[in-house]
PDB file of C-alpha atoms in Angstrom:
ATOM      1  CA  MET A  12       0.000   0.000   0.000  1.00 95.00           C
ATOM      2  CA  ARG A  13       1.447   3.356  -1.077  1.00 97.00           C
ATOM      3  CA  VAL A  14       0.782   6.157   1.423  1.00 97.00           C
ATOM      4  CA  VAL A  15       1.082   9.952   1.411  1.00 97.00           C
ATOM      5  CA  LEU A  16       1.436  11.272   4.961  1.00 97.00           C
ATOM      6  CA  ALA A  17       0.984  14.818   6.254  1.00 96.00           C
ATOM      7  CA  GLU A  18       1.674  15.513   9.938  1.00 95.00           C
ATOM      8  CA  ASP A  19       3.446  18.569  11.325  1.00 93.00           C
ATOM      9  CA  GLN A  20       4.417  17.027  14.684  1.00 93.00           C
ATOM     10  CA  PHE A  21       7.818  15.410  14.156  1.00 94.00           C
ATOM     11  CA  LEU A  22       7.479  12.623  16.733  1.00 93.00           C
ATOM     12  CA  LEU A  23       4.037  11.573  15.539  1.00 93.00           C
ATOM     13  CA  ARG A  24       5.092  11.773  11.888  1.00 95.00           C
ATOM     14  CA  ASP A  25       8.119   9.613  12.621  1.00 96.00           C
ATOM     15  CA  TRP A  26       5.960   7.039  14.455  1.00 94.00           C
ATOM     16  CA  LEU A  27       3.493   6.914  11.567  1.00 96.00           C
ATOM     17  CA  ILE A  28       6.273   6.429   9.021  1.00 97.00           C
ATOM     18  CA  ARG A  29       7.847   3.585  11.000  1.00 96.00           C
ATOM     19  CA  THR A  30       4.480   1.944  11.717  1.00 96.00           C
ATOM     20  CA  LEU A  31       3.358   2.051   8.098  1.00 97.00           C
ATOM     21  CA  ARG A  32       6.687   0.685   6.878  1.00 97.00           C
ATOM     22  CA  ASP A  33       6.721  -2.041   9.534  1.00 96.00           C
ATOM     23  CA  HIS A  34       3.367  -3.216   8.162  1.00 96.00           C
ATOM     24  CA  GLY A  35       4.462  -3.402   4.549  1.00 95.00           C
ATOM     25  CA  CYS A  36       3.396   0.044   3.380  1.00 96.00           C
ATOM     26  CA  GLU A  37       5.475   2.330   1.182  1.00 97.00           C
ATOM     27  CA  VAL A  38       5.460   5.931   2.404  1.00 97.00           C
ATOM     28  CA  VAL A  39       5.845   7.762  -0.909  1.00 97.00           C
ATOM     29  CA  ALA A  40       5.769  11.205   0.743  1.00 96.00           C
ATOM     30  CA  ALA A  41       5.861  12.427   4.349  1.00 97.00           C
ATOM     31  CA  VAL A  42       5.371  16.180   4.659  1.00 96.00           C
ATOM     32  CA  ASP A  43       4.745  18.708   7.426  1.00 95.00           C
ATOM     33  CA  ASN A  44       2.954  21.587   5.676  1.00 94.00           C
ATOM     34  CA  SER A  45       0.086  22.349   3.336  1.00 92.00           C
ATOM     35  CA  PRO A  46       1.983  23.364   0.161  1.00 93.00           C
ATOM     36  CA  ALA A  47       4.071  20.186   0.292  1.00 95.00           C
ATOM     37  CA  LEU A  48       0.936  18.120   0.898  1.00 95.00           C
ATOM     38  CA  ARG A  49      -0.850  19.569  -2.120  1.00 93.00           C
ATOM     39  CA  LYS A  50       2.209  18.871  -4.279  1.00 94.00           C
ATOM     40  CA  ALA A  51       2.407  15.278  -3.042  1.00 95.00           C
ATOM     41  CA  LEU A  52      -1.309  14.656  -3.596  1.00 94.00           C
ATOM     42  CA  ARG A  53      -0.995  16.066  -7.111  1.00 92.00           C
ATOM     43  CA  GLU A  54       2.145  14.198  -8.149  1.00 93.00           C
ATOM     44  CA  GLU A  55       2.259  10.903  -6.257  1.00 94.00           C
ATOM     45  CA  GLN A  56       0.415   7.682  -6.998  1.00 93.00           C
ATOM     46  CA  MET A  57      -1.046   6.492  -3.701  1.00 95.00           C
ATOM     47  CA  ASP A  58      -3.505   4.051  -2.226  1.00 96.00           C
ATOM     48  CA  LEU A  59      -4.126   6.142   0.890  1.00 96.00           C
ATOM     49  CA  ALA A  60      -3.554   9.673   2.216  1.00 96.00           C
ATOM     50  CA  VAL A  61      -3.146  10.025   5.991  1.00 96.00           C
ATOM     51  CA  LEU A  62      -3.587  13.676   6.961  1.00 93.00           C
ATOM     52  CA  ASP A  63      -3.746  16.014   9.898  1.00 92.00           C
ATOM     53  CA  ILE A  64      -6.434  18.670   9.441  1.00 87.00           C
ATOM     54  CA  ARG A  65      -4.436  21.591  10.783  1.00 87.00           C
ATOM     55  CA  LEU A  66      -1.100  22.153   9.071  1.00 89.00           C
ATOM     56  CA  PRO A  67       1.303  25.050   8.631  1.00 89.00           C
ATOM     57  CA  PRO A  68       1.255  27.809   7.578  1.00 85.00           C
ATOM     58  CA  SER A  69      -2.030  28.871   9.215  1.00 82.00           C
ATOM     59  CA  TYR A  70      -2.996  25.781  11.272  1.00 83.00           C
ATOM     60  CA  THR A  71      -6.683  26.036  10.364  1.00 81.00           C
ATOM     61  CA  ASP A  72      -8.054  23.440   7.927  1.00 83.00           C
ATOM     62  CA  GLU A  73      -5.312  23.155   5.311  1.00 85.00           C
ATOM     63  CA  GLY A  74      -5.177  19.374   5.467  1.00 87.00           C
ATOM     64  CA  LEU A  75      -8.915  18.993   4.957  1.00 85.00           C
ATOM     65  CA  GLN A  76      -9.004  21.471   2.093  1.00 86.00           C
ATOM     66  CA  ALA A  77      -6.123  19.680   0.385  1.00 89.00           C
ATOM     67  CA  ALA A  78      -7.934  16.362   0.813  1.00 87.00           C
ATOM     68  CA  LEU A  79     -11.214  17.718  -0.558  1.00 85.00           C
ATOM     69  CA  HIS A  80      -9.415  19.213  -3.551  1.00 87.00           C
ATOM     70  CA  ALA A  81      -7.594  15.926  -4.204  1.00 88.00           C
ATOM     71  CA  ARG A  82     -10.862  13.964  -4.031  1.00 86.00           C
ATOM     72  CA  ARG A  83     -12.443  16.329  -6.537  1.00 84.00           C
ATOM     73  CA  GLU A  84      -9.511  15.668  -8.861  1.00 87.00           C
ATOM     74  CA  ARG A  85      -9.429  11.941  -8.082  1.00 88.00           C
ATOM     75  CA  PRO A  86     -12.913  10.816  -6.934  1.00 84.00           C
ATOM     76  CA  GLY A  87     -12.764   8.092  -4.333  1.00 85.00           C
ATOM     77  CA  LEU A  88      -9.183   8.805  -3.257  1.00 92.00           C
ATOM     78  CA  PRO A  89      -8.914   7.132   0.174  1.00 94.00           C
ATOM     79  CA  VAL A  90      -8.324   9.732   2.914  1.00 93.00           C
ATOM     80  CA  LEU A  91      -7.802   9.023   6.602  1.00 93.00           C
ATOM     81  CA  ILE A  92      -7.911  12.142   8.799  1.00 90.00           C
ATOM     82  CA  LEU A  93      -6.046  12.219  12.111  1.00 90.00           C
ATOM     83  CA  SER A  94      -7.094  15.125  14.291  1.00 87.00           C
ATOM     84  CA  GLN A  95      -7.083  16.340  17.859  1.00 84.00           C
ATOM     85  CA  TYR A  96     -10.538  17.818  17.405  1.00 77.00           C
ATOM     86  CA  VAL A  97     -14.082  16.725  16.588  1.00 73.00           C
ATOM     87  CA  ASP A  98     -15.639  18.920  13.945  1.00 69.00           C
ATOM     88  CA  GLN A  99     -18.909  17.765  12.440  1.00 65.00           C
ATOM     89  CA  LEU A 100     -18.496  19.968   9.385  1.00 65.00           C
ATOM     90  CA  TYR A 101     -15.140  18.409   8.522  1.00 70.00           C
ATOM     91  CA  ALA A 102     -16.574  14.900   8.776  1.00 69.00           C
ATOM     92  CA  GLN A 103     -19.676  15.901   6.852  1.00 70.00           C
ATOM     93  CA  GLU A 104     -17.621  17.411   4.025  1.00 72.00           C
ATOM     94  CA  LEU A 105     -15.553  14.258   3.725  1.00 73.00           C
ATOM     95  CA  LEU A 106     -18.646  12.069   3.606  1.00 71.00           C
ATOM     96  CA  ALA A 107     -20.548  14.336   1.248  1.00 67.00           C
ATOM     97  CA  GLY A 108     -19.381  12.591  -1.921  1.00 63.00           C
ATOM     98  CA  GLY A 109     -21.060   9.365  -0.844  1.00 62.00           C
ATOM     99  CA  GLN A 110     -18.166   7.339  -2.225  1.00 69.00           C
ATOM    100  CA  GLY A 111     -16.677   6.001   1.001  1.00 75.00           C
ATOM    101  CA  ALA A 112     -12.926   5.564   1.429  1.00 87.00           C
ATOM    102  CA  VAL A 113     -12.844   8.138   4.215  1.00 86.00           C
ATOM    103  CA  GLY A 114     -11.852   8.007   7.860  1.00 88.00           C
ATOM    104  CA  TYR A 115     -11.745  10.432  10.782  1.00 87.00           C
ATOM    105  CA  LEU A 116      -9.854   9.353  13.896  1.00 90.00           C
ATOM    106  CA  LEU A 117      -9.030  11.359  16.998  1.00 89.00           C
ATOM    107  CA  LYS A 118      -5.319  11.197  17.786  1.00 88.00           C
ATOM    108  CA  ASP A 119      -5.679  10.720  21.522  1.00 87.00           C
ATOM    109  CA  ARG A 120      -8.130   7.839  21.038  1.00 85.00           C
ATOM    110  CA  VAL A 121      -5.854   5.759  18.806  1.00 87.00           C
ATOM    111  CA  THR A 122      -4.501   3.499  21.520  1.00 87.00           C
ATOM    112  CA  ASN A 123      -2.562   0.860  19.600  1.00 91.00           C
ATOM    113  CA  THR A 124      -0.912   0.073  16.295  1.00 93.00           C
ATOM    114  CA  ALA A 125      -3.450  -2.586  15.312  1.00 92.00           C
ATOM    115  CA  GLN A 126      -6.311  -0.092  15.648  1.00 89.00           C
ATOM    116  CA  PHE A 127      -4.560   2.415  13.398  1.00 93.00           C
ATOM    117  CA  MET A 128      -3.540  -0.141  10.768  1.00 95.00           C
ATOM    118  CA  ASP A 129      -7.047  -1.676  10.699  1.00 92.00           C
ATOM    119  CA  ALA A 130      -8.455   1.798  10.019  1.00 92.00           C
ATOM    120  CA  ALA A 131      -5.836   2.507   7.340  1.00 94.00           C
ATOM    121  CA  ARG A 132      -6.538  -0.756   5.520  1.00 94.00           C
ATOM    122  CA  THR A 133     -10.322  -0.320   5.776  1.00 91.00           C
ATOM    123  CA  VAL A 134     -10.216   3.187   4.289  1.00 92.00           C
ATOM    124  CA  ALA A 135      -7.741   2.150   1.577  1.00 94.00           C
ATOM    125  CA  ALA A 136     -10.147  -0.656   0.621  1.00 92.00           C
ATOM    126  CA  GLY A 137     -13.000   1.832   0.201  1.00 88.00           C
ATOM    127  CA  GLY A 138     -14.556   1.594   3.648  1.00 85.00           C
ATOM    128  CA  THR A 139     -15.530   4.271   6.146  1.00 83.00           C
ATOM    129  CA  VAL A 140     -14.045   4.556   9.627  1.00 86.00           C
ATOM    130  CA  MET A 141     -15.204   7.194  12.080  1.00 82.00           C
ATOM    131  CA  ASP A 142     -14.184   7.612  15.708  1.00 81.00           C
ATOM    132  CA  PRO A 143     -17.195   6.864  17.944  1.00 75.00           C
ATOM    133  CA  GLU A 144     -17.006  10.374  19.412  1.00 75.00           C
ATOM    134  CA  VAL A 145     -17.236  11.887  15.934  1.00 73.00           C
ATOM    135  CA  ILE A 146     -20.197   9.654  15.107  1.00 68.00           C
ATOM    136  CA  ALA A 147     -21.932  10.521  18.374  1.00 67.00           C
ATOM    137  CA  LYS A 148     -21.720  14.226  17.628  1.00 66.00           C
ATOM    138  CA  LEU A 149     -22.864  13.735  14.051  1.00 64.00           C
ATOM    139  CA  LEU A 150     -25.829  11.688  15.164  1.00 60.00           C
ATOM    140  CA  ALA A 151     -26.750  14.048  17.994  1.00 60.00           C
ATOM    141  CA  ARG A 152     -26.704  16.937  15.581  1.00 53.00           C
ATOM    142  CA  SER A 153     -28.863  15.138  13.020  1.00 52.00           C
ATOM    143  CA  GLU A 154     -31.254  13.620  15.545  1.00 50.00           C
ATOM    144  CA  ALA A 155     -31.986  17.126  16.770  1.00 46.00           C
ATOM    145  CA  ARG A 156     -33.329  17.729  13.282  1.00 46.00           C
ATOM    146  CA  GLY A 157     -35.535  14.617  13.437  1.00 47.00           C
ATOM    147  CA  THR A 158     -34.033  12.835  10.409  1.00 61.00           C
ATOM    148  CA  THR A 159     -33.844   9.457  12.111  1.00 66.00           C
ATOM    149  CA  ALA A 160     -37.170   9.456  13.848  1.00 68.00           C
ATOM    150  CA  ASP A 161     -38.323   6.249  12.183  1.00 77.00           C
ATOM    151  CA  LEU A 162     -35.312   4.143  13.201  1.00 81.00           C
ATOM    152  CA  THR A 163     -35.572   1.824  16.176  1.00 85.00           C
ATOM    153  CA  PRO A 164     -32.962   1.952  18.981  1.00 84.00           C
ATOM    154  CA  ARG A 165     -31.406  -1.256  17.628  1.00 89.00           C
ATOM    155  CA  GLU A 166     -31.236   0.227  14.122  1.00 87.00           C
ATOM    156  CA  HIS A 167     -29.486   3.268  15.597  1.00 84.00           C
ATOM    157  CA  GLU A 168     -26.888   0.936  17.120  1.00 86.00           C
ATOM    158  CA  VAL A 169     -26.397  -0.922  13.843  1.00 87.00           C
ATOM    159  CA  LEU A 170     -26.029   2.300  11.865  1.00 83.00           C
ATOM    160  CA  ARG A 171     -23.537   3.701  14.378  1.00 80.00           C
ATOM    161  CA  LEU A 172     -21.385   0.602  13.988  1.00 82.00           C
ATOM    162  CA  MET A 173     -21.711   0.755  10.202  1.00 78.00           C
ATOM    163  CA  ALA A 174     -20.478   4.339  10.314  1.00 72.00           C
ATOM    164  CA  GLU A 175     -17.482   3.228  12.373  1.00 72.00           C
ATOM    165  CA  GLY A 176     -16.525   0.967   9.480  1.00 68.00           C
ATOM    166  CA  ARG A 177     -17.529  -2.295  11.160  1.00 75.00           C
ATOM    167  CA  SER A 178     -18.415  -5.276   8.977  1.00 78.00           C
ATOM    168  CA  ASN A 179     -21.649  -7.207   9.381  1.00 82.00           C
ATOM    169  CA  THR A 180     -19.684  -9.921  11.161  1.00 85.00           C
ATOM    170  CA  ALA A 181     -18.246  -7.388  13.624  1.00 84.00           C
ATOM    171  CA  ILE A 182     -21.686  -5.851  14.201  1.00 87.00           C
ATOM    172  CA  MET A 183     -23.093  -9.324  14.852  1.00 89.00           C
ATOM    173  CA  SER A 184     -20.381  -9.982  17.440  1.00 89.00           C
ATOM    174  CA  THR A 185     -20.663  -6.572  19.131  1.00 89.00           C
ATOM    175  CA  LEU A 186     -24.445  -6.651  19.486  1.00 91.00           C
ATOM    176  CA  HIS A 187     -24.668 -10.423  20.118  1.00 90.00           C
ATOM    177  CA  ILE A 188     -27.184 -10.935  17.364  1.00 90.00           C
ATOM    178  CA  SER A 189     -27.292 -13.272  14.374  1.00 89.00           C
ATOM    179  CA  GLU A 190     -25.985 -12.473  10.923  1.00 84.00           C
ATOM    180  CA  SER A 191     -29.521 -12.628   9.556  1.00 86.00           C
ATOM    181  CA  ALA A 192     -30.618 -10.110  12.189  1.00 88.00           C
ATOM    182  CA  VAL A 193     -27.848  -7.711  11.107  1.00 87.00           C
ATOM    183  CA  ALA A 194     -28.932  -8.091   7.485  1.00 85.00           C
ATOM    184  CA  LYS A 195     -32.557  -7.509   8.499  1.00 87.00           C
ATOM    185  CA  HIS A 196     -31.718  -4.329  10.435  1.00 87.00           C
ATOM    186  CA  THR A 197     -29.500  -3.058   7.611  1.00 85.00           C
ATOM    187  CA  THR A 198     -32.219  -3.637   5.022  1.00 84.00           C
ATOM    188  CA  SER A 199     -34.722  -1.880   7.286  1.00 85.00           C
ATOM    189  CA  ILE A 200     -32.365   1.109   7.738  1.00 84.00           C
ATOM    190  CA  PHE A 201     -31.887   1.456   3.995  1.00 81.00           C
ATOM    191  CA  GLY A 202     -35.632   1.209   3.474  1.00 81.00           C
ATOM    192  CA  LYS A 203     -36.562   3.773   6.137  1.00 80.00           C
ATOM    193  CA  LEU A 204     -33.915   6.191   4.857  1.00 79.00           C
ATOM    194  CA  GLY A 205     -35.025   5.700   1.262  1.00 74.00           C
ATOM    195  CA  ILE A 206     -31.692   4.378   0.012  1.00 74.00           C
ATOM    196  CA  GLU A 207     -32.211   2.227  -3.048  1.00 70.00           C
ATOM    197  CA  ALA A 208     -29.740  -0.408  -4.262  1.00 67.00           C
ATOM    198  CA  SER A 209     -27.372   1.000  -6.876  1.00 64.00           C
ATOM    199  CA  ALA A 210     -24.188  -0.188  -8.529  1.00 59.00           C
ATOM    200  CA  ASP A 211     -22.814   3.349  -8.386  1.00 56.00           C
ATOM    201  CA  ASP A 212     -23.314   4.183  -4.712  1.00 58.00           C
ATOM    202  CA  ASN A 213     -22.066   2.928  -1.346  1.00 66.00           C
ATOM    203  CA  ARG A 214     -25.317   2.343   0.551  1.00 72.00           C
ATOM    204  CA  ARG A 215     -23.588   2.198   3.933  1.00 73.00           C
ATOM    205  CA  VAL A 216     -22.034   5.632   3.412  1.00 72.00           C
ATOM    206  CA  LEU A 217     -25.307   7.022   2.104  1.00 72.00           C
ATOM    207  CA  ALA A 218     -27.016   5.760   5.255  1.00 76.00           C
ATOM    208  CA  VAL A 219     -24.626   7.881   7.345  1.00 69.00           C
ATOM    209  CA  LEU A 220     -25.162  10.835   5.029  1.00 68.00           C
ATOM    210  CA  ALA A 221     -28.908  10.482   5.443  1.00 67.00           C
ATOM    211  CA  TYR A 222     -28.431  11.264   9.124  1.00 59.00           C
ATOM    212  CA  LEU A 223     -26.788  14.513   8.206  1.00 55.00           C
ATOM    213  CA  LYS A 224     -29.410  15.881   5.846  1.00 56.00           C
ATOM    214  CA  ARG A 225     -31.287  18.940   6.983  1.00 41.00           C
TER     215      ARG A 225
END
């Protein structure tokens, strides 16, 4: 897996480089500022971009803006955001394309190498991985608008786990329910949210997006 990495903190950047390489990844670029990130995203061939949101020179949202621009140029480019902050708008913008291959993890909640590498591989494979705290804030914001009123409490749980990038097997294990029950809840969620089957769309991502609609 070829990775572009953008992280301004030297120690964290060094750890990410060593971790990715130790797990068979090729770090094709490791940068610490926005202009270098944009150049790397434009010129390198990659399977995954791992980015901090706030980068020099202004430490606002340079990493996110670079990622959004890159995904407009290369739809579906896998992007995994590492941030110290939860910002619903950032997560919503990343999900807005409905194509998946996005992740948003909080730095202080990544507690081990396996967790980080699982997230990296899931996003690179086209999946969606969101930190539970990010999902909770997204859902709280959307529920306040009444967009999920028809979902049952169990369907809320299933959708939350889907948004965290969990497979049906993992959802089955977490909730102690059968595989057929997971499939039944998932089908019900898609139906209640009006998400039709399509070869062009990721229904699991669209289910999360449906929460966010005003």
